[in-house]
Every structure is written in structure tokens, then in C-alpha cells.
CSV table of C-alpha atoms (C1' of nucleotides) in Angstrom, one decimal:
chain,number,residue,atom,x,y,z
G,1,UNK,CA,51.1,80.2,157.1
G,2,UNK,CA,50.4,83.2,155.3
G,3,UNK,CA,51.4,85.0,158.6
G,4,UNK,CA,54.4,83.3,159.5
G,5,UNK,CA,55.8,83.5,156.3
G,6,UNK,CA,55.3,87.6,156.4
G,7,UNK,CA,57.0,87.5,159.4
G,8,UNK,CA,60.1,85.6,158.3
G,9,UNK,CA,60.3,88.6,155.3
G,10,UNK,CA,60.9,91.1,157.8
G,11,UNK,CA,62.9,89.7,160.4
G,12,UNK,CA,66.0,87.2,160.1
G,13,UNK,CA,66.6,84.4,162.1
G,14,UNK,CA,67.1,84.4,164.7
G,15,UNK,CA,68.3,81.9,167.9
G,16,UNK,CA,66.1,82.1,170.5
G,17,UNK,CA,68.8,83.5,172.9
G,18,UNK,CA,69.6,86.0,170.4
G,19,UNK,CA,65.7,86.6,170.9
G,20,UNK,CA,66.3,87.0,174.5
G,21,UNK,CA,69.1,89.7,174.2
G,22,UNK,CA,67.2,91.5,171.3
G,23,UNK,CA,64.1,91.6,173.9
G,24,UNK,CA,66.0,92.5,176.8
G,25,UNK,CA,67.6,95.7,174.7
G,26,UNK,CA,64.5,96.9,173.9
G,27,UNK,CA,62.6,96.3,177.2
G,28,UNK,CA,65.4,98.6,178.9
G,29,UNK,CA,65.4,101.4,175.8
G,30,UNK,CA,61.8,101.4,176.4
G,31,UNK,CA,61.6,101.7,180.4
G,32,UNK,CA,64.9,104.3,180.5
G,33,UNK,CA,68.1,104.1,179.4
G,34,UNK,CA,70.3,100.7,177.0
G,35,UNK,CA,71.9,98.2,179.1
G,36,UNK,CA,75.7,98.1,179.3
G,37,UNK,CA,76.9,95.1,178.1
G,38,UNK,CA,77.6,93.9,181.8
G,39,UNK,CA,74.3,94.5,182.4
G,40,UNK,CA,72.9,92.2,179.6
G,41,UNK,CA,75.1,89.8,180.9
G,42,UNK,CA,73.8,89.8,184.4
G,43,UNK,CA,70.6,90.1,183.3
G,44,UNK,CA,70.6,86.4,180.9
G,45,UNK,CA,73.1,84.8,183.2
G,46,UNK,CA,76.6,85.0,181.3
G,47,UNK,CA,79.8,85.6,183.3
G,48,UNK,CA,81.7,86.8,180.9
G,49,UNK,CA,81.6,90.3,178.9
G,50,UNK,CA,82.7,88.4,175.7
G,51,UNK,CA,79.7,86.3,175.4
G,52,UNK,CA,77.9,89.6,175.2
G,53,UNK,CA,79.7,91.3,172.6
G,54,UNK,CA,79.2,88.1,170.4
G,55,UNK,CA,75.6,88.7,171.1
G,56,UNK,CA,75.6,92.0,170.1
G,57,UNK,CA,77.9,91.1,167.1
G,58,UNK,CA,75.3,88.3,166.1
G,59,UNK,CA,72.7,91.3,166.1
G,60,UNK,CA,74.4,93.9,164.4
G,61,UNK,CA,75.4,91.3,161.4
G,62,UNK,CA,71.7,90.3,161.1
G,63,UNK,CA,70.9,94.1,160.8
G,64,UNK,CA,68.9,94.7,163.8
G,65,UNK,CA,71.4,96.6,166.1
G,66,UNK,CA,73.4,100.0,165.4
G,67,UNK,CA,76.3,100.5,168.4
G,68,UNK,CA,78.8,103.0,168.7
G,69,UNK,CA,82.2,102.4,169.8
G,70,UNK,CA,83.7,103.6,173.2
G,71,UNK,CA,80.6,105.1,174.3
G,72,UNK,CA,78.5,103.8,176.9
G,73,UNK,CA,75.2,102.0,176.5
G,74,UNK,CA,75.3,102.9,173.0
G,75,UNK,CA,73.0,100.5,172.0
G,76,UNK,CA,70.0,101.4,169.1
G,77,UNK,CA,67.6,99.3,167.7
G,78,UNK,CA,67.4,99.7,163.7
G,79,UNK,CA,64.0,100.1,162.4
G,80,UNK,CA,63.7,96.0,161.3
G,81,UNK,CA,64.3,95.6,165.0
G,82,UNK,CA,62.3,98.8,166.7
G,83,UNK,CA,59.0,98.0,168.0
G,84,UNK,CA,55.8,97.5,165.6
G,85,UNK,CA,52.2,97.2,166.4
G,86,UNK,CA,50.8,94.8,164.1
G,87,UNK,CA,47.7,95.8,162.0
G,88,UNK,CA,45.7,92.6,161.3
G,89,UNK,CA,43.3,91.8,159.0
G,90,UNK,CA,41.5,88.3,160.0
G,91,UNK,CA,42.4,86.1,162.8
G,92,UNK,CA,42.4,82.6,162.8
G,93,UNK,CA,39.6,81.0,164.9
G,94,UNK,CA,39.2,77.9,167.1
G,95,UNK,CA,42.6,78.3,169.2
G,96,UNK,CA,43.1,78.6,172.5
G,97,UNK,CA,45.2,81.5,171.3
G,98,UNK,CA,44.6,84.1,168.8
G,99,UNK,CA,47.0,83.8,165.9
G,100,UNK,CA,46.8,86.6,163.2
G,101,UNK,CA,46.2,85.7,160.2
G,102,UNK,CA,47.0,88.4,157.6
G,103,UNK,CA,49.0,91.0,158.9
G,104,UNK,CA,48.9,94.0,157.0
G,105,UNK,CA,51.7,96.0,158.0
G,106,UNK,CA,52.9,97.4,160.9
G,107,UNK,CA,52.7,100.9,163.1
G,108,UNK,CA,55.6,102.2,164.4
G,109,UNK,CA,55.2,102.6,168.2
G,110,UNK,CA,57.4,105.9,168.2
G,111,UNK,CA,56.5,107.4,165.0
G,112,UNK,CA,52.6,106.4,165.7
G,113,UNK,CA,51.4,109.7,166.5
G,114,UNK,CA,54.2,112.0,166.0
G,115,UNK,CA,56.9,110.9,163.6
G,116,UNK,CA,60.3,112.6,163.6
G,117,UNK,CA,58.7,116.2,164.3
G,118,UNK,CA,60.4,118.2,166.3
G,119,UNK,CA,58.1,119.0,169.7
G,120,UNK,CA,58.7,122.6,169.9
G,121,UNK,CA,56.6,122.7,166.9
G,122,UNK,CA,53.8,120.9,167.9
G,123,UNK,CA,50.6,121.9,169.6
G,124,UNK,CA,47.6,119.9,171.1
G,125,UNK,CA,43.7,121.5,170.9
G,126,UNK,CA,41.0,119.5,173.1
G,127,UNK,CA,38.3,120.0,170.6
G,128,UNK,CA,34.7,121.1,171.7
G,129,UNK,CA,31.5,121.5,169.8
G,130,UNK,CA,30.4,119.3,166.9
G,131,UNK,CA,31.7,121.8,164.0
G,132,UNK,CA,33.9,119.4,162.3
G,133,UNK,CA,31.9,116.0,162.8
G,134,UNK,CA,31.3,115.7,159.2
G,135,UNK,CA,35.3,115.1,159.4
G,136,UNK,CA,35.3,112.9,162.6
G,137,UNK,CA,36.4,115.0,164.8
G,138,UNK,CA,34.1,115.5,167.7
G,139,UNK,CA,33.9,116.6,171.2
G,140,UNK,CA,36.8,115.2,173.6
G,141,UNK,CA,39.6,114.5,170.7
G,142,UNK,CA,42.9,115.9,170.7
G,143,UNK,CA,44.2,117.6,167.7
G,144,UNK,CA,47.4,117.4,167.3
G,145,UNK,CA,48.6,120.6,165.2
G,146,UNK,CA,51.9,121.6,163.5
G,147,UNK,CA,52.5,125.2,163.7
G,148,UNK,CA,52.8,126.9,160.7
G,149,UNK,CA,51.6,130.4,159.5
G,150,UNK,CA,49.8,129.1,156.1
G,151,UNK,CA,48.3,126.2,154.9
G,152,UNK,CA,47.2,124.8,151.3
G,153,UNK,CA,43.4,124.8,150.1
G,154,UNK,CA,41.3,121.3,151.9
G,155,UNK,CA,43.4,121.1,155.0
G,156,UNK,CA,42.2,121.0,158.3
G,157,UNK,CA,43.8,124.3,160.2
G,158,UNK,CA,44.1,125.7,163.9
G,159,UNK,CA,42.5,129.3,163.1
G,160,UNK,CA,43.0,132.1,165.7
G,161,UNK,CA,39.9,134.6,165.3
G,162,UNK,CA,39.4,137.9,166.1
G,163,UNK,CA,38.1,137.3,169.1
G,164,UNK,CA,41.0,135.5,170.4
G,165,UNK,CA,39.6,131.9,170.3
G,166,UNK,CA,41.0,129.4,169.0
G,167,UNK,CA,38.8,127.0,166.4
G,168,UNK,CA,39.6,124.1,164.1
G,169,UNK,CA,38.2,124.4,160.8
G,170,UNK,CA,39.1,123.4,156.9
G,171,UNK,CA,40.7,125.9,155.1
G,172,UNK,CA,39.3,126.9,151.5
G,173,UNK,CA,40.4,129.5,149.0
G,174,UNK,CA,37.3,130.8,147.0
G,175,UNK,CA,38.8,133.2,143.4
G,176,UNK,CA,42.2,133.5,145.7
G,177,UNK,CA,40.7,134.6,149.0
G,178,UNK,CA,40.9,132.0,151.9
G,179,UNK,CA,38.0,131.4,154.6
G,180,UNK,CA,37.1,128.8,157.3
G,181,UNK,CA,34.7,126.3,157.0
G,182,UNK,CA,32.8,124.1,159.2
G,183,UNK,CA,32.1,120.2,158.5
G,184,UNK,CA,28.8,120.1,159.8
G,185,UNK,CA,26.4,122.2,157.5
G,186,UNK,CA,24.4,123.8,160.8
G,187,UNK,CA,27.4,125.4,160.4
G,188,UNK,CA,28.1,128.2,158.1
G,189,UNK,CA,31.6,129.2,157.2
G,190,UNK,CA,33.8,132.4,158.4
G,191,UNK,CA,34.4,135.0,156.0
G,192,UNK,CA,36.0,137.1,159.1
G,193,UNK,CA,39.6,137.8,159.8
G,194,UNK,CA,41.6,135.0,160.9
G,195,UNK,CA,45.1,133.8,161.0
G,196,UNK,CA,46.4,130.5,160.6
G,197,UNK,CA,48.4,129.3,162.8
G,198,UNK,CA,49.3,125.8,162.5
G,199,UNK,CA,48.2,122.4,160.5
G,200,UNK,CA,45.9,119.5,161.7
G,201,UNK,CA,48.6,116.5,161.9
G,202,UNK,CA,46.6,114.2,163.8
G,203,UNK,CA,44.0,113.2,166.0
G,204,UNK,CA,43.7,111.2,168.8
G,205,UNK,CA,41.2,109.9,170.8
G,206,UNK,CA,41.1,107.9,174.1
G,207,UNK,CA,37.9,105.9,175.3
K,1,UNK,CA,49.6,136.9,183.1
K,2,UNK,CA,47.3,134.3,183.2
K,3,UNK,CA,49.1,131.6,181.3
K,4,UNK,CA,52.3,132.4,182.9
K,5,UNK,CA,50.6,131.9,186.4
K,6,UNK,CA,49.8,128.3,185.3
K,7,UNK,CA,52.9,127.7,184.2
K,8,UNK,CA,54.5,128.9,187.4
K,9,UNK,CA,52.4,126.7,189.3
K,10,UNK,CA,53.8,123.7,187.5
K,11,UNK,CA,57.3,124.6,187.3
K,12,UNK,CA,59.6,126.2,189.7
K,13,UNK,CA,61.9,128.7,188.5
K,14,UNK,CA,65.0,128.0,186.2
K,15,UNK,CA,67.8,130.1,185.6
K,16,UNK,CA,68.1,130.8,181.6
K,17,UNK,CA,71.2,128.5,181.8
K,18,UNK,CA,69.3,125.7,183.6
K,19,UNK,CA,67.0,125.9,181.4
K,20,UNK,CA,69.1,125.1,178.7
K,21,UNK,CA,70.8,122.1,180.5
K,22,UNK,CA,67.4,120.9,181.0
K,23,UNK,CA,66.6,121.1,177.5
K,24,UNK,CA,69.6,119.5,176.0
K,25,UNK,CA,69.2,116.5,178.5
K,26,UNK,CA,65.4,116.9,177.2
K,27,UNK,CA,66.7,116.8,173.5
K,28,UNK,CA,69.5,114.3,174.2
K,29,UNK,CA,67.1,111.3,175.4
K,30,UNK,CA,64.3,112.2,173.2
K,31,UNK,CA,67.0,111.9,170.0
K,32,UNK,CA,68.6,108.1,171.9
K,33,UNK,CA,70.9,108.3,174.6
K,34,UNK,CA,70.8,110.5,177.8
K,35,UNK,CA,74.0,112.5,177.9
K,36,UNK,CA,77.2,111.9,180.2
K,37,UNK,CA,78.2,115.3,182.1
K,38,UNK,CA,81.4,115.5,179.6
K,39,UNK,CA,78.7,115.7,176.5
K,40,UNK,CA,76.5,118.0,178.3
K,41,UNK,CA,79.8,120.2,179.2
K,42,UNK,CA,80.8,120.4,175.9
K,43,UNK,CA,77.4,121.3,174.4
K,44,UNK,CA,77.0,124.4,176.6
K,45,UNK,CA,80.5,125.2,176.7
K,46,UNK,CA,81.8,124.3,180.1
K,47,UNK,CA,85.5,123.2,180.3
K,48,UNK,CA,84.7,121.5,183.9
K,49,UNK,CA,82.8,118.3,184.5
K,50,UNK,CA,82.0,120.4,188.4
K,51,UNK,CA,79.9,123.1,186.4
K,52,UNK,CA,78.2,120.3,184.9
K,53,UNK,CA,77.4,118.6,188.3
K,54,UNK,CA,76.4,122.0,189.5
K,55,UNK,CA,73.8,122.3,187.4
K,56,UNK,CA,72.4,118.8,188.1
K,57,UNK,CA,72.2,119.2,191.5
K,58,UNK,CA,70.0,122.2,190.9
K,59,UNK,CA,68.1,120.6,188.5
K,60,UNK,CA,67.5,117.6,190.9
K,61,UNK,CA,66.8,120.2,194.2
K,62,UNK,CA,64.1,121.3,192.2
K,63,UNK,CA,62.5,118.1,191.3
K,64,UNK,CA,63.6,118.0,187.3
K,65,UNK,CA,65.6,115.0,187.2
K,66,UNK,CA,66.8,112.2,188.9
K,67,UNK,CA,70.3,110.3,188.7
K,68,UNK,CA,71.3,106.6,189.5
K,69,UNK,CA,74.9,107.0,191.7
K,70,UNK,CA,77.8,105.6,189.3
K,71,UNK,CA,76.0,104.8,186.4
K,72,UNK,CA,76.4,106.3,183.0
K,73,UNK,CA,73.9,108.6,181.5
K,74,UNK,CA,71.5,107.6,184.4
K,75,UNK,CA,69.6,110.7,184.2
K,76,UNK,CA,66.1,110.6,184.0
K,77,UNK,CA,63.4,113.5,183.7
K,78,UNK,CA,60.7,113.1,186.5
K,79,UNK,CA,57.4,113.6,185.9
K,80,UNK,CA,57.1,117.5,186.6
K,81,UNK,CA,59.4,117.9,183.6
K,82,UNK,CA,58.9,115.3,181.1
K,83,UNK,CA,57.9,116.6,178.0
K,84,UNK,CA,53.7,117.4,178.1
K,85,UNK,CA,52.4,119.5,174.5
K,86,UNK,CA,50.2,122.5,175.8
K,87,UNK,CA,46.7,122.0,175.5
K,88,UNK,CA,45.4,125.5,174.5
K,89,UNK,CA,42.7,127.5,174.7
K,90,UNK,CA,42.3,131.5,173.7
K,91,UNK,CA,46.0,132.8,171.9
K,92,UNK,CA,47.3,136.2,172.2
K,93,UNK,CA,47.0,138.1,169.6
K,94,UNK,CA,48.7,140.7,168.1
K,95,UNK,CA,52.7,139.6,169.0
K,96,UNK,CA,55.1,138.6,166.5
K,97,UNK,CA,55.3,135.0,168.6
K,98,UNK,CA,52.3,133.0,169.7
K,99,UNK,CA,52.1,133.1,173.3
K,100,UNK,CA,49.4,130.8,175.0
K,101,UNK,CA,47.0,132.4,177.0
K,102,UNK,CA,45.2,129.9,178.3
K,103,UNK,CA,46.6,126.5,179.3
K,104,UNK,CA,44.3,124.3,179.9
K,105,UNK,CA,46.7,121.4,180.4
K,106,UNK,CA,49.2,118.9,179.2
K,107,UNK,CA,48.9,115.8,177.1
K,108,UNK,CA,51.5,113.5,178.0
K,109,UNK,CA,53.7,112.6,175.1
K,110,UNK,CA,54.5,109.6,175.4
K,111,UNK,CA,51.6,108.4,177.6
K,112,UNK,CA,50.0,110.2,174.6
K,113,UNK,CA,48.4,107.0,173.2
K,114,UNK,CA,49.3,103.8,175.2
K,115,UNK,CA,49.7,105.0,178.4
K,116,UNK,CA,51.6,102.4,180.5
K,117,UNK,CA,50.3,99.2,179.2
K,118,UNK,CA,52.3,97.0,178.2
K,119,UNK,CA,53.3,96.3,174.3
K,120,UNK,CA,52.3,92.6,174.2
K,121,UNK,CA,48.8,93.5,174.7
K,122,UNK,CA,47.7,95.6,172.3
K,123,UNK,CA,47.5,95.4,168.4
K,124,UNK,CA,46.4,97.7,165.4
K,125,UNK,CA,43.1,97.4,163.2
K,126,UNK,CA,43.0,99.5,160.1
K,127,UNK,CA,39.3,100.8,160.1
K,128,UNK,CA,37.3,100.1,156.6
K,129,UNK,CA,34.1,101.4,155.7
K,130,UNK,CA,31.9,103.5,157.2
K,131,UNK,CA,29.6,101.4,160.1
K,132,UNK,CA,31.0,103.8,163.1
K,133,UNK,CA,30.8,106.8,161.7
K,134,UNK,CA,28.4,108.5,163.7
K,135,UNK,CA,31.1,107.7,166.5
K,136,UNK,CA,33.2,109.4,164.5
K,137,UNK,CA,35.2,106.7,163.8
K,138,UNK,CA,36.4,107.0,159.6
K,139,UNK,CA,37.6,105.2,157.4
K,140,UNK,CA,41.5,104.8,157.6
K,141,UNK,CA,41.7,105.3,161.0
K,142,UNK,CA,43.7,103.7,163.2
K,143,UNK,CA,42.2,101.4,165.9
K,144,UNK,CA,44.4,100.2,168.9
K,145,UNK,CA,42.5,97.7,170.6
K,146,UNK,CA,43.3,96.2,174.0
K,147,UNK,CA,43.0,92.6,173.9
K,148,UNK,CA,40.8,91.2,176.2
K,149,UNK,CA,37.9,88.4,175.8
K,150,UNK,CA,35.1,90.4,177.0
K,151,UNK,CA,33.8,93.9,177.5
K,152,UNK,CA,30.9,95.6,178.9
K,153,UNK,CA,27.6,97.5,177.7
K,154,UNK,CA,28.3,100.5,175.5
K,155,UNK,CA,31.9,99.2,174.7
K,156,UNK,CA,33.2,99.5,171.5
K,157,UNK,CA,35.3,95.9,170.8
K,158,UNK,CA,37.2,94.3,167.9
K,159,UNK,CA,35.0,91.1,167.6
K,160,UNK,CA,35.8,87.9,165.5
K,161,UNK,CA,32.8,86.8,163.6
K,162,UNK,CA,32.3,83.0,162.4
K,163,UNK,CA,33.8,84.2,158.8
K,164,UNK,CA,37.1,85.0,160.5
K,165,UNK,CA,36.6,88.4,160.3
K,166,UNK,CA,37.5,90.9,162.9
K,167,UNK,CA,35.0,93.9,163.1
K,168,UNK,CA,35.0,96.9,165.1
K,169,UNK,CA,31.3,97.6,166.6
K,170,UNK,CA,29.5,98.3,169.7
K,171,UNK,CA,28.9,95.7,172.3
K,172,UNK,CA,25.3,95.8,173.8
K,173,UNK,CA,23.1,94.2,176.1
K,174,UNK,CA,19.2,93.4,175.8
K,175,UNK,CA,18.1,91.2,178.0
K,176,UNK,CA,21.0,89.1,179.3
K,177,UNK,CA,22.0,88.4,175.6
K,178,UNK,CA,25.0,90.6,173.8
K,179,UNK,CA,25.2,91.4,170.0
K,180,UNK,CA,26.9,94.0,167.9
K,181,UNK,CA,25.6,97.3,166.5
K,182,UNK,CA,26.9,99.8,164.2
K,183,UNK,CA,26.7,103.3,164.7
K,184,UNK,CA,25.5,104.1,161.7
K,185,UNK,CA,21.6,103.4,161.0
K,186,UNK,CA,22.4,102.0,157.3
K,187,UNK,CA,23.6,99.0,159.4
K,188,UNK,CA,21.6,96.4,161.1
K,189,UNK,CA,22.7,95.0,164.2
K,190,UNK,CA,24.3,91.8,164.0
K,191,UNK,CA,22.9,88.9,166.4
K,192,UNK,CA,25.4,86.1,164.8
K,193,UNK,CA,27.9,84.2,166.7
K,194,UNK,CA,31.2,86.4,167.9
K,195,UNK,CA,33.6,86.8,170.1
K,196,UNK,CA,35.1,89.9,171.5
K,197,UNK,CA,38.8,89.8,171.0
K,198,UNK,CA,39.7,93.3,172.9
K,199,UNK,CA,38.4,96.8,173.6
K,200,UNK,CA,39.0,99.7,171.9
K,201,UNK,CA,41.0,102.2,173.8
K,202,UNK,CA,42.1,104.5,171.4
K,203,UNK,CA,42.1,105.9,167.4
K,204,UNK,CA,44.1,107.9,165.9
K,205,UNK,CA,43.9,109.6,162.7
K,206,UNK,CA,47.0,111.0,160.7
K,207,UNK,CA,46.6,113.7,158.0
S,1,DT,C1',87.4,63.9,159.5
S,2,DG,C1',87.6,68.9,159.1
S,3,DA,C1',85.3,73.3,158.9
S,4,DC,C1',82.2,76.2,160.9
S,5,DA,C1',79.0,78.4,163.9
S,6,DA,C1',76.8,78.9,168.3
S,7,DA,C1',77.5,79.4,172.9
S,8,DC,C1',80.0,80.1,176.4
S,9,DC,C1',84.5,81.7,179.9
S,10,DA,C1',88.7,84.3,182.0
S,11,DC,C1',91.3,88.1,182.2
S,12,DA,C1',94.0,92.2,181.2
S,13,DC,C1',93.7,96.8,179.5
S,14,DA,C1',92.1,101.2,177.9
S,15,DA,C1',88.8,104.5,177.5
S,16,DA,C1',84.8,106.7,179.2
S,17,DT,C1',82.5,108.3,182.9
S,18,DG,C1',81.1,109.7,187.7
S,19,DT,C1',82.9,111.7,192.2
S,20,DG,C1',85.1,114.8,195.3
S,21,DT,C1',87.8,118.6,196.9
S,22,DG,C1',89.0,123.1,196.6
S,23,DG,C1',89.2,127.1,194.3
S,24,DT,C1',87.6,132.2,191.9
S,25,DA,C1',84.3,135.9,190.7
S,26,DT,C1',79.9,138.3,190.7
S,27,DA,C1',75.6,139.7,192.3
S,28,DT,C1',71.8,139.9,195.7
S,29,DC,C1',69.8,140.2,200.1
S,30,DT,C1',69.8,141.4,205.2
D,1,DA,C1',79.9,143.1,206.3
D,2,DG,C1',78.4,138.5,206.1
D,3,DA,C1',75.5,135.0,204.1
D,4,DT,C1',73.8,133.0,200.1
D,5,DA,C1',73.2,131.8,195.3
D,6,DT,C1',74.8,131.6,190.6
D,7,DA,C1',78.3,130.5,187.6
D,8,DC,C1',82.2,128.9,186.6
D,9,DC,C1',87.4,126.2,186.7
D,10,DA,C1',91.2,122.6,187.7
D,11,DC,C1',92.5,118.2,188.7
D,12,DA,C1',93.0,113.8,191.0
D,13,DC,C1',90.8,109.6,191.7
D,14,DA,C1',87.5,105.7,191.6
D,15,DT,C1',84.3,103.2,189.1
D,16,DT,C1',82.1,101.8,185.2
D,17,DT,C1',82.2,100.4,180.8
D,18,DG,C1',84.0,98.9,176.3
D,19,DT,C1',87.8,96.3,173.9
D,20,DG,C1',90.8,92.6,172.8
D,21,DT,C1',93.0,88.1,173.0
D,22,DG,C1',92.8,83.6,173.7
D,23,DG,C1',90.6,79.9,175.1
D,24,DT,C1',86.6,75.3,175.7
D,25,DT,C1',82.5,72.7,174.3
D,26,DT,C1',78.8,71.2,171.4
D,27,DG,C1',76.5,70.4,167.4
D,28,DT,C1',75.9,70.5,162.2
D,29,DC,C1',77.2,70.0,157.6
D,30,DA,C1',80.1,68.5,153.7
DNA sequence: TGACAAACCACACAAATGTGTGGTATATCT
DNA sequence: AGATATACCACACATTTGTGTGGTTTGTCA
């Protein structure tokens, strides 16, 4: 119960061919490009434009769609409607199905790893060694950096050295002077040149 | 000279001006809709919809994009030039811009985390505590997990113990039998009744 | 019974959009 | 000099696509 009625906070009823239409819209912004409205009508069997636009009117008053007028395939999903990965907490047992039981909240599909950056300004590092496994961040990951030339005091940063290399380290500022530091203590921390070069956003890893 | 051999190898030449075409249609579906040739005339300052079909044709000769016949906005970026964020190794030094030296690839962006799978099998666990640590696995992470009902040796699952609870742990083998085991040696290994709801496939961590 | 919403259809029309033909000018390469 | 590529334009036309009006049927709710 305590699921379903999470659920019904977030999104307003709706019919289940209103359900259909909603699903088809966003299977087709996800694979390439929105449907035309002939196209949605082809696709759930209606012969007639109109019964499409009352669709869309249906979805638009319930808040889930955004269109804009005279322009083709303009057809957005709001954010109640865009696509959410459910973060679940415990899961009801003994049914043939799994049914969550306490949904937490939910991860945005698009803005999961990236958000709204712009990707001009984003950077990826494979990371190698163990230097930052204090921080879990080992061998294999993908950083995920933001360039920027400067940084505050505790964040993780994508140093260029002296030599040319590249390293991922946490930035501290000792009595106003700034140096690299390791999270691993077989490690000791860089007192050398450097030059920052852009901010740790994010790390991935794929098994 | 080195990083700009790659990157030769991987894209064929573009005019300044089809570069920018390319990087508006880029822009365009990235933002929601890909363009029509009128809105990509009108961006870069063409007062003919034939200059605009020009450039398409040489985007598509060189194996950029791809068009539907008749259909609006069916433009598509192929694989060669979909967006990828440089993996980097060493950085030049010493120029006002950062220019890559060494690429050492591309990740995918939007095969970044999910690859192709399909939404409806895959949910979110928020990770609590600190049981996986030494697989560098932390404490606010996030966990996207692959349903499935089993999993092999050495896989790290979300499994559902008998107090509803979904954990995330290894999966191992002795002797026929499976249990659960932490990486992290504060934890014993858990012998009880489970069952492995899906396998982890990827975490990500956002700072 | 009447009001209302959901769930359809037909069809005409207008606007947006893609296509095709035929130009011009400039620069490069052979 | 001729071939080729880039880099544009004008304009007519076909097709796609969105809009608007006016219906019918079915069920629900007051």
C-alpha cells in the first residue's frame, strides 16, 4: 500500500489508453525522434487525427506533456512524466512478482550522470592505481570531471603535473597554499607544481 | 600530433562550416527536437533551404548522419559521430587552451551507464553502510541493478533476505551451496535464506 | 432525465517541411 | 583550360503535419 499510494502522489490518473499514448511518446523520444500525431494514431489504431489531439489534450491538462504549436513532432515529456528509475528500499516477498515496497525516490534517467551540463565542458579520466581508494575510487572507474581552472579546499580535482600526467587527487589548502593529496596513506601528498584543471562530478563504474 | 592522428583516424575531415552544421544538429537533439533544414538555415544564416540540403548530403557522404526521406526532423547522428567524452591521458602543457594529448578513447554518453538495455529491467538501490567498501562501493552510492533471479560466482547481486530486506553483497559458491559475503572483513558472511533479485551492473557516484 | 467525460470518426484547410531544378561565384588541382 | 569541390541563392512543388469544426456512442454521476 505504502507503494502504491507514493505512486498515486506523483502521477495523476490516468486511463489506461492515456497510459498507452504517454508510453508510446516516450518509447519513440527515447529510440529517436516524437511521433507526429498521425503516427501515434497509426501506431494505437485510431483513424482519425482528432482522437489524437484529445489524447494529447488529456496529457497536457493532467501536466505530463509540454507541445508547441505548428511545429512538428513537438512533443516533450514534463519532468512528472520523464522517465525515473525507482530507488527501492524493501521489496515485498512471496509473489510471483516483485512488488517494491518503499520507494524512496526516484533517479532521473537523463540527468543520472550528467544533469543539464553542457558536454563541451565535460571530461572523462579512466582511473588507474589505487591512490584514491580511501575515496572509492579504484582501478577501471570513470571520472567524470568538469573543467574548471580552480577548485575549493576537500574536493576531488583532475590535476595536470609537471610532468604532463594527468592524476586525480583531493585538493587541500594548508596556511593559504594548495597541494594534492592522495586517499590512500601509502601515499604521500604533492607539494609540486600543479594546475587544476577541472572538478570530480562523478564516477562511474561498469561491472 | 599524436592526439590529432587519433582523432583523424576516427573522423573524416569537415569543413569549419560543416562542422558547425554538425554541431548545431548535435546541440539541437541533445536540447529535444532534431532540427528541420529551415531552423538549421536560419541558425547559420542561410537564406536557402538548398544550402542547407548541401550540407546534409556532405554530412551524410561522410558517414555523420542519416535522414528518413519525407519525414520531419528525421535526422539522426550515426555512430561515428554521436557524442563520445574523451577519455584522456597526458595533457599539453603550457597553451592557454587544454589540448588532449593522448586519447585513449571515448565513453559513450548515452550508453554511458545503461547501455541498450531496456528501462523496465533495471531499478536503483541507494547503498547504506559500509559492507562493500573494500569494492569500493560507499555509502551513498548509487546502485543500478539488473534484475534477474540468479547470478554467478564472484557476482555482486541485490538479494532479498527473509526480513524483506534487499542487500547488496557478493554471491559465492562453496561446495554447490551459495551465500552472501561482504567485502569488508568487519562483516561475516551470511548463510541465511535469500534470493537474488538482479545483478549489479553499474554505480555511480555524484559529488 | 440531463450534464459531462471518455473515446472515437470524417474531412477540410493551413502551415510547416522536404524535394528538385537550376543558377552564381570562388578556389584548387591536373 | 577543364574538372571538381565548396559555398551559396531563388523558387516552385509535393508531402507531411498540425489545426479546426462538427459529429456519434457509451458510460457515469447527480
Amino acid at each position: 500500500m505504502c507503494g502504491i499510494s507514493i505512486d498515486m502522489e506523483r502521477k495523476p490518473y490516468l486511463t489506461p489508453k492515456q497510459q498507452k499514448v504517454l508510453d508510446f511518446i516516450r518509447k519513440r523520444i527515447g529510440e529517436r525522434l516524437p511521433p507526429t500525431i498521425r503516427e501515434i494514431g497509426e501506431e494505437l489504431g485510431f483513424k482519425s487525427t482528432g482522437t489524437v489531439r484529445d489524447y494529447l489534450k488529456a496529457l497536457m491538462q493532467k501536466g505530463l506533456v509540454r507541445r508547441m504549436n505548428n511545429k512538428s513532432r513537438a512533443i516533450e515529456l514534463t519532468e512528472r512524466a520523464s522517465f525515473k528509475i525507482p530507488i527501492i528500499g524493501t521489496i515485498m516477498a512471496g509473489k510471483p512478482n516483485l512488488a517494491y515496497e518503499e520507494i524512496q525516490g526516484y533517479v532521473d534517467a537523463d540527468d543520472l550522470f550528467l544533469g543539464r551540463l553542457g558536454f563541451d565542458d565535460v571530461f572523462a579520466l579512466r582511473v588507474k592505481g589505487d591512490s584514491m581508494i580511501d575515496a572509492g575510487i579504484i582501478e577501471g572507474d570513470i571520472a567524470i570531471i568538469k573543467k574548471r581552472p580552480h577548485a575549493d579546499n576537500n574536493d576531488i580535482v583532475a590535476a595536470l603535473l609537471d610532468n604532463n600526467e594527468v592524476t586525480l587527487k583531493r585538493l587541500r589548502s594548508k596556511s593559504g597554499k594548495f597541494h594534492l593529496e592522495a586517499a590512500n596513506s601509502n601515499y604521500a601528498p604533492i607539494f609540486e607544481e600543479f594546475k587544476v584543471i577541472g572538478k570530480l562530478i562523478t564516477v562511474i563504474r561498469k561491472y
